[in-house]
PDB file of C-alpha atoms in Angstrom:
ATOM      1  CA  MET A   1      43.419  22.278 -17.278  1.00 54.00           C
ATOM      2  CA  SER A   2      45.992  19.935 -15.560  1.00 56.00           C
ATOM      3  CA  ILE A   3      45.331  16.053 -15.483  1.00 53.00           C
ATOM      4  CA  LYS A   4      45.086  16.293 -11.521  1.00 47.00           C
ATOM      5  CA  LEU A   5      42.491  18.845 -11.736  1.00 42.00           C
ATOM      6  CA  LYS A   6      40.282  17.130 -14.426  1.00 46.00           C
ATOM      7  CA  ALA A   7      40.628  13.975 -12.408  1.00 43.00           C
ATOM      8  CA  PHE A   8      39.515  15.959  -9.294  1.00 39.00           C
ATOM      9  CA  LEU A   9      36.511  17.482 -10.885  1.00 40.00           C
ATOM     10  CA  ASN A  10      35.371  14.007 -12.508  1.00 46.00           C
ATOM     11  CA  ILE A  11      35.693  12.484  -8.875  1.00 38.00           C
ATOM     12  CA  GLY A  12      33.467  15.334  -7.640  1.00 42.00           C
ATOM     13  CA  LEU A  13      30.880  14.920 -10.487  1.00 37.00           C
ATOM     14  CA  PHE A  14      30.857  11.145  -9.865  1.00 36.00           C
ATOM     15  CA  PHE A  15      30.386  11.813  -6.043  1.00 37.00           C
ATOM     16  CA  MET A  16      27.482  13.892  -6.635  1.00 41.00           C
ATOM     17  CA  ALA A  17      25.534  11.770  -9.126  1.00 39.00           C
ATOM     18  CA  THR A  18      26.072   8.814  -6.939  1.00 41.00           C
ATOM     19  CA  SER A  19      24.740  10.789  -3.983  1.00 44.00           C
ATOM     20  CA  ALA A  20      21.829  12.024  -5.778  1.00 47.00           C
ATOM     21  CA  ALA A  21      21.075   8.461  -6.894  1.00 53.00           C
ATOM     22  CA  LEU A  22      21.491   6.922  -3.426  1.00 74.00           C
ATOM     23  CA  ALA A  23      17.829   6.123  -1.917  1.00 85.00           C
ATOM     24  CA  THR A  24      17.090   5.450   1.640  1.00 93.00           C
ATOM     25  CA  ASP A  25      14.105   5.088   3.812  1.00 94.00           C
ATOM     26  CA  LEU A  26      13.022   7.339   6.838  1.00 96.00           C
ATOM     27  CA  GLN A  27      10.808   7.061   9.837  1.00 97.00           C
ATOM     28  CA  VAL A  28       9.623  10.174  11.389  1.00 98.00           C
ATOM     29  CA  VAL A  29       7.941   9.539  15.068  1.00 98.00           C
ATOM     30  CA  VAL A  30       5.757  12.289  16.372  1.00 98.00           C
ATOM     31  CA  THR A  31       4.860  12.298  20.182  1.00 97.00           C
ATOM     32  CA  ASN A  32       3.144  14.724  22.624  1.00 96.00           C
ATOM     33  CA  ALA A  33       5.947  16.764  24.499  1.00 95.00           C
ATOM     34  CA  LYS A  34       3.888  16.640  27.629  1.00 93.00           C
ATOM     35  CA  ASN A  35       3.546  12.863  28.207  1.00 94.00           C
ATOM     36  CA  GLY A  36       5.307  11.348  25.426  1.00 95.00           C
ATOM     37  CA  ILE A  37       2.217   9.601  24.244  1.00 95.00           C
ATOM     38  CA  ALA A  38       2.243   9.115  20.281  1.00 96.00           C
ATOM     39  CA  ALA A  39       0.527  11.607  18.166  1.00 96.00           C
ATOM     40  CA  ASP A  40      -1.529   9.752  15.689  1.00 95.00           C
ATOM     41  CA  HIS A  41      -3.046  11.882  12.789  1.00 96.00           C
ATOM     42  CA  ALA A  42      -0.030  14.093  12.542  1.00 97.00           C
ATOM     43  CA  VAL A  43       0.862  15.293   9.002  1.00 97.00           C
ATOM     44  CA  ILE A  44       4.605  14.846   8.071  1.00 98.00           C
ATOM     45  CA  THR A  45       5.945  16.610   5.017  1.00 97.00           C
ATOM     46  CA  LEU A  46       9.442  16.559   3.346  1.00 97.00           C
ATOM     47  CA  GLN A  47      10.669  19.354   0.856  1.00 96.00           C
ATOM     48  CA  PRO A  48      13.996  18.530  -0.587  1.00 96.00           C
ATOM     49  CA  LEU A  49      16.279  21.411  -0.199  1.00 96.00           C
ATOM     50  CA  PHE A  50      18.504  20.239  -3.108  1.00 93.00           C
ATOM     51  CA  LYS A  51      17.910  19.471  -6.792  1.00 90.00           C
ATOM     52  CA  ASN A  52      16.127  16.128  -6.616  1.00 81.00           C
ATOM     53  CA  THR A  53      15.978  13.965  -9.643  1.00 73.00           C
ATOM     54  CA  MET A  54      13.949  11.417  -7.627  1.00 69.00           C
ATOM     55  CA  LYS A  55      10.205  12.460  -8.231  1.00 68.00           C
ATOM     56  CA  PRO A  56       7.499  10.967  -5.974  1.00 68.00           C
ATOM     57  CA  SER A  57       4.748   9.201  -7.293  1.00 60.00           C
ATOM     58  CA  GLN A  58       1.907  11.013  -8.965  1.00 56.00           C
ATOM     59  CA  GLN A  59      -0.901  11.726  -6.646  1.00 62.00           C
ATOM     60  CA  GLY A  60      -4.280  11.029  -7.898  1.00 64.00           C
ATOM     61  CA  GLY A  61      -7.598  12.197  -7.045  1.00 74.00           C
ATOM     62  CA  ALA A  62      -8.266  12.126  -3.094  1.00 94.00           C
ATOM     63  CA  VAL A  63     -11.458  11.218  -1.201  1.00 97.00           C
ATOM     64  CA  MET A  64     -13.216  12.710   1.912  1.00 98.00           C
ATOM     65  CA  ARG A  65     -16.258  10.438   2.186  1.00 96.00           C
ATOM     66  CA  GLN A  66     -19.305  10.924   4.789  1.00 97.00           C
ATOM     67  CA  GLU A  67     -20.503   7.630   6.004  1.00 96.00           C
ATOM     68  CA  GLY A  68     -22.102   6.758   9.360  1.00 94.00           C
ATOM     69  CA  SER A  69     -22.323  10.419   9.984  1.00 95.00           C
ATOM     70  CA  MET A  70     -18.641  10.951  10.125  1.00 96.00           C
ATOM     71  CA  PHE A  71     -16.019  12.231   7.791  1.00 97.00           C
ATOM     72  CA  HIS A  72     -13.285   9.655   6.539  1.00 97.00           C
ATOM     73  CA  PRO A  73     -10.694  10.104   6.945  1.00 96.00           C
ATOM     74  CA  PHE A  74     -10.350  12.460   9.958  1.00 96.00           C
ATOM     75  CA  VAL A  75      -7.172  13.993   8.426  1.00 97.00           C
ATOM     76  CA  LEU A  76      -6.457  13.765   4.697  1.00 97.00           C
ATOM     77  CA  ALA A  77      -3.087  15.184   3.250  1.00 96.00           C
ATOM     78  CA  VAL A  78      -3.078  16.289  -0.373  1.00 96.00           C
ATOM     79  CA  SER A  79      -0.689  18.117  -2.625  1.00 94.00           C
ATOM     80  CA  THR A  80      -1.681  21.588  -3.902  1.00 94.00           C
ATOM     81  CA  GLY A  81      -3.804  21.309  -6.789  1.00 93.00           C
ATOM     82  CA  THR A  82      -5.454  18.079  -5.905  1.00 94.00           C
ATOM     83  CA  ALA A  83      -9.068  17.424  -6.705  1.00 95.00           C
ATOM     84  CA  VAL A  84     -10.992  15.907  -3.718  1.00 97.00           C
ATOM     85  CA  SER A  85     -14.204  14.234  -4.044  1.00 97.00           C
ATOM     86  CA  PHE A  86     -16.987  14.424  -1.168  1.00 98.00           C
ATOM     87  CA  PRO A  87     -18.957  11.334  -1.666  1.00 98.00           C
ATOM     88  CA  ASN A  88     -22.005  10.764   0.538  1.00 97.00           C
ATOM     89  CA  PHE A  89     -22.606   7.226   1.454  1.00 96.00           C
ATOM     90  CA  ASP A  90     -25.187   7.784   4.072  1.00 95.00           C
ATOM     91  CA  ASN A  91     -29.092   7.274   3.611  1.00 94.00           C
ATOM     92  CA  PHE A  92     -29.699  11.072   4.386  1.00 94.00           C
ATOM     93  CA  ARG A  93     -28.366  14.410   3.142  1.00 95.00           C
ATOM     94  CA  HIS A  94     -24.992  16.321   4.309  1.00 96.00           C
ATOM     95  CA  HIS A  95     -24.212  19.860   3.978  1.00 97.00           C
ATOM     96  CA  VAL A  96     -20.343  20.221   3.899  1.00 98.00           C
ATOM     97  CA  TYR A  97     -18.670  23.433   4.653  1.00 97.00           C
ATOM     98  CA  SER A  98     -15.525  25.210   5.554  1.00 98.00           C
ATOM     99  CA  PHE A  99     -14.822  28.827   6.637  1.00 96.00           C
ATOM    100  CA  SER A 100     -11.144  28.212   6.504  1.00 96.00           C
ATOM    101  CA  LYS A 101      -9.077  30.953   4.863  1.00 95.00           C
ATOM    102  CA  THR A 102      -7.176  28.386   2.824  1.00 96.00           C
ATOM    103  CA  LYS A 103     -10.460  27.079   1.173  1.00 97.00           C
ATOM    104  CA  LYS A 104     -13.744  28.417   1.964  1.00 97.00           C
ATOM    105  CA  LEU A 105     -16.399  26.003   0.508  1.00 97.00           C
ATOM    106  CA  GLU A 106     -19.947  24.977   0.816  1.00 97.00           C
ATOM    107  CA  LEU A 107     -21.440  21.765  -0.694  1.00 97.00           C
ATOM    108  CA  ARG A 108     -25.298  22.253  -0.284  1.00 95.00           C
ATOM    109  CA  LEU A 109     -27.421  19.465   0.786  1.00 96.00           C
ATOM    110  CA  TYR A 110     -26.888  16.361  -1.185  1.00 95.00           C
ATOM    111  CA  GLY A 111     -27.808  12.714  -0.631  1.00 95.00           C
ATOM    112  CA  LYS A 112     -26.776   9.164  -0.905  1.00 95.00           C
ATOM    113  CA  ASP A 113     -24.653   8.234  -3.757  1.00 94.00           C
ATOM    114  CA  GLU A 114     -24.192  11.748  -4.858  1.00 96.00           C
ATOM    115  CA  THR A 115     -20.685  13.575  -4.892  1.00 96.00           C
ATOM    116  CA  HIS A 116     -19.096  16.878  -5.192  1.00 96.00           C
ATOM    117  CA  GLU A 117     -15.479  17.598  -6.288  1.00 96.00           C
ATOM    118  CA  ILE A 118     -13.338  20.521  -5.072  1.00 96.00           C
ATOM    119  CA  VAL A 119      -9.858  21.423  -6.086  1.00 96.00           C
ATOM    120  CA  PHE A 120      -7.536  22.739  -3.356  1.00 96.00           C
ATOM    121  CA  ASP A 121      -5.145  25.144  -4.963  1.00 95.00           C
ATOM    122  CA  LYS A 122      -3.661  26.930  -1.942  1.00 96.00           C
ATOM    123  CA  ALA A 123      -1.295  25.290   0.856  1.00 96.00           C
ATOM    124  CA  GLY A 124      -2.693  25.305   4.191  1.00 95.00           C
ATOM    125  CA  ILE A 125      -5.108  23.775   6.695  1.00 96.00           C
ATOM    126  CA  VAL A 126      -9.053  23.470   5.855  1.00 97.00           C
ATOM    127  CA  ALA A 127     -11.213  22.412   8.795  1.00 96.00           C
ATOM    128  CA  LEU A 128     -14.558  20.743   7.758  1.00 97.00           C
ATOM    129  CA  GLY A 129     -17.970  20.496   9.342  1.00 97.00           C
ATOM    130  CA  CYS A 130     -21.635  19.588   8.412  1.00 96.00           C
ATOM    131  CA  ASN A 131     -24.400  21.953   9.021  1.00 94.00           C
ATOM    132  CA  ILE A 132     -26.623  18.785   9.599  1.00 93.00           C
ATOM    133  CA  HIS A 133     -24.538  16.946  12.062  1.00 94.00           C
ATOM    134  CA  ASP A 134     -22.532  18.860  14.501  1.00 92.00           C
ATOM    135  CA  ASN A 135     -20.499  15.750  15.508  1.00 93.00           C
ATOM    136  CA  MET A 136     -18.623  15.692  12.274  1.00 96.00           C
ATOM    137  CA  LEU A 137     -15.097  17.201  11.853  1.00 96.00           C
ATOM    138  CA  ALA A 138     -12.456  16.660   9.670  1.00 97.00           C
ATOM    139  CA  TYR A 139      -9.121  18.356   8.364  1.00 97.00           C
ATOM    140  CA  ILE A 140      -7.489  18.534   4.802  1.00 97.00           C
ATOM    141  CA  HIS A 141      -3.898  19.460   4.969  1.00 97.00           C
ATOM    142  CA  VAL A 142      -2.672  21.050   1.592  1.00 96.00           C
ATOM    143  CA  SER A 143       0.869  21.147   0.958  1.00 95.00           C
ATOM    144  CA  ASP A 144       3.313  22.320  -1.794  1.00 94.00           C
ATOM    145  CA  ALA A 145       5.847  19.817  -0.448  1.00 95.00           C
ATOM    146  CA  PRO A 146       6.223  16.523  -2.779  1.00 93.00           C
ATOM    147  CA  TYR A 147       6.162  14.268   0.155  1.00 94.00           C
ATOM    148  CA  SER A 148       3.628  13.739   2.752  1.00 95.00           C
ATOM    149  CA  ARG A 149       2.786  10.998   5.345  1.00 95.00           C
ATOM    150  CA  ILE A 150      -0.093  10.882   8.106  1.00 96.00           C
ATOM    151  CA  ALA A 151       1.155   9.199  11.320  1.00 97.00           C
ATOM    152  CA  GLY A 152      -0.464   6.028  12.261  1.00 97.00           C
ATOM    153  CA  GLN A 153      -1.550   4.984  15.759  1.00 96.00           C
ATOM    154  CA  ASP A 154       2.232   4.731  16.829  1.00 97.00           C
ATOM    155  CA  GLY A 155       2.635   8.338  15.823  1.00 97.00           C
ATOM    156  CA  ALA A 156       5.035   7.186  12.944  1.00 98.00           C
ATOM    157  CA  GLY A 157       5.255   7.933   9.262  1.00 97.00           C
ATOM    158  CA  THR A 158       7.574   6.089   6.844  1.00 95.00           C
ATOM    159  CA  PHE A 159       9.045   7.571   3.608  1.00 95.00           C
ATOM    160  CA  ALA A 160      10.501   4.860   1.283  1.00 92.00           C
ATOM    161  CA  GLY A 161      13.259   5.650  -1.235  1.00 91.00           C
ATOM    162  CA  LEU A 162      14.206   9.045  -0.575  1.00 92.00           C
ATOM    163  CA  ALA A 163      17.009  10.768  -2.135  1.00 93.00           C
ATOM    164  CA  VAL A 164      19.809  11.391   0.415  1.00 94.00           C
ATOM    165  CA  GLY A 165      20.294  15.115   1.018  1.00 94.00           C
ATOM    166  CA  LYS A 166      18.819  17.753   3.125  1.00 96.00           C
ATOM    167  CA  TYR A 167      15.070  18.318   3.416  1.00 97.00           C
ATOM    168  CA  ALA A 168      12.645  20.825   5.299  1.00 97.00           C
ATOM    169  CA  LEU A 169      10.475  18.583   7.787  1.00 98.00           C
ATOM    170  CA  THR A 170       7.396  19.980   8.847  1.00 98.00           C
ATOM    171  CA  VAL A 171       5.074  18.342  11.026  1.00 98.00           C
ATOM    172  CA  TRP A 172       1.441  19.464  11.866  1.00 97.00           C
ATOM    173  CA  HIS A 173      -1.260  17.999  14.191  1.00 96.00           C
ATOM    174  CA  PRO A 174      -4.862  19.017  14.779  1.00 95.00           C
ATOM    175  CA  ASP A 175      -4.375  19.219  18.604  1.00 94.00           C
ATOM    176  CA  GLN A 176      -1.247  21.323  18.437  1.00 93.00           C
ATOM    177  CA  LYS A 177      -1.224  24.557  20.594  1.00 88.00           C
ATOM    178  CA  SER A 178      -0.493  26.530  17.560  1.00 80.00           C
ATOM    179  CA  ARG A 179      -3.280  25.506  14.874  1.00 70.00           C
ATOM    180  CA  THR A 180      -1.730  26.897  11.738  1.00 70.00           C
ATOM    181  CA  LYS A 181       2.159  27.086  12.349  1.00 83.00           C
ATOM    182  CA  ALA A 182       3.722  23.702  11.898  1.00 92.00           C
ATOM    183  CA  HIS A 183       6.909  22.404  13.646  1.00 95.00           C
ATOM    184  CA  THR A 184       9.580  23.111  10.978  1.00 96.00           C
ATOM    185  CA  GLU A 185      13.407  21.957  11.050  1.00 97.00           C
ATOM    186  CA  GLU A 186      16.017  21.134   8.451  1.00 97.00           C
ATOM    187  CA  ILE A 187      17.301  17.534   8.362  1.00 97.00           C
ATOM    188  CA  MET A 188      19.979  15.680   6.536  1.00 96.00           C
ATOM    189  CA  VAL A 189      18.609  12.158   5.254  1.00 96.00           C
ATOM    190  CA  THR A 190      21.658   9.903   5.081  1.00 94.00           C
ATOM    191  CA  ASP A 191      21.772   6.399   3.884  1.00 91.00           C
ATOM    192  CA  GLY A 192      20.425   4.081   6.823  1.00 85.00           C
ATOM    193  CA  MET A 193      19.657   6.972   9.244  1.00 86.00           C
ATOM    194  CA  GLY A 194      16.735   5.349  10.896  1.00 83.00           C
ATOM    195  CA  ALA A 195      14.197   7.488  12.744  1.00 93.00           C
ATOM    196  CA  VAL A 196      13.740  11.162  13.395  1.00 96.00           C
ATOM    197  CA  ASN A 197      11.664  11.969  16.635  1.00 97.00           C
ATOM    198  CA  VAL A 198       9.468  15.161  16.880  1.00 97.00           C
ATOM    199  CA  SER A 199       7.838  16.323  20.057  1.00 96.00           C
ATOM    200  CA  LEU A 200       4.839  18.672  19.703  1.00 96.00           C
ATOM    201  CA  LYS A 201       3.276  20.926  21.955  1.00 94.00           C
ATOM    202  CA  MET A 202      -0.349  19.776  22.188  1.00 93.00           C
ATOM    203  CA  ARG A 203      -3.614  21.137  23.629  1.00 90.00           C
ATOM    204  CA  SER A 204      -4.899  19.285  26.828  1.00 84.00           C
ATOM    205  CA  ARG A 205      -8.007  18.405  24.924  1.00 82.00           C
ATOM    206  CA  ARG A 206      -8.172  16.411  21.715  1.00 82.00           C
ATOM    207  CA  ARG A 207      -9.874  17.727  18.678  1.00 80.00           C
ATOM    208  CA  LEU A 208     -11.345  14.313  17.601  1.00 83.00           C
ATOM    209  CA  GLN A 209     -14.484  13.668  15.585  1.00 85.00           C
ATOM    210  CA  ALA A 210     -17.037  11.964  17.683  1.00 83.00           C
ATOM    211  CA  SER A 211     -19.325   9.124  16.653  1.00 84.00           C
ATOM    212  CA  PRO A 212     -23.136  10.097  16.704  1.00 81.00           C
ATOM    213  CA  GLY A 213     -25.309   8.775  19.396  1.00 68.00           C
ATOM    214  CA  ASP A 214     -27.530   6.077  18.999  1.00 63.00           C
ATOM    215  CA  ASN A 215     -30.732   7.280  17.141  1.00 62.00           C
ATOM    216  CA  GLU A 216     -29.128  10.671  17.283  1.00 62.00           C
ATOM    217  CA  TYR A 217     -30.254  11.420  13.543  1.00 60.00           C
ATOM    218  CA  ASP A 218     -32.875   9.171  12.895  1.00 55.00           C
TER     219      ASP A 218
END
């Protein structure tokens, strides 16, 4: 092998190693395509499309609590295989269920300070309800992607310390017109690239959990 070829290969390997080691921040901003209003509660995931040596922090157990006759949080994002606990902080019993294909479940009547734990072992969307309290509604988004964020009230989710490279970006929202098919696109994450904007086609009516009325469940 010639000296020039060796030098060229060494430079290439150095460049690839340096690129893989570079870390940058990325913000994804999600809005309603119809009116441009920020889409809070959107789940944003990133799947590297390259060999990624920068591993995300390990996700521990997640919590979907019942308190004030409501689920908290309204949308929970977890990695496939995560165990989610369902503690009841109310002074009365709840009966949590889901008929979703991703995970059918039924947590029969259980009271204050009791909890159940369910492992979500398949990627997809799980809609939750309560057989006793019709106002209660929540979603668990289960993903194989190593990076996920839930958009805040400004519709933004920020990922810190990403390796530069190409990613599959997906965005799902409980109000989107297609309930199961998320927005998907490939993006190239570069050093200091700033924000990526995503507009979703949304339903005209929001699927929000409602607070119970006064003395509704007394």
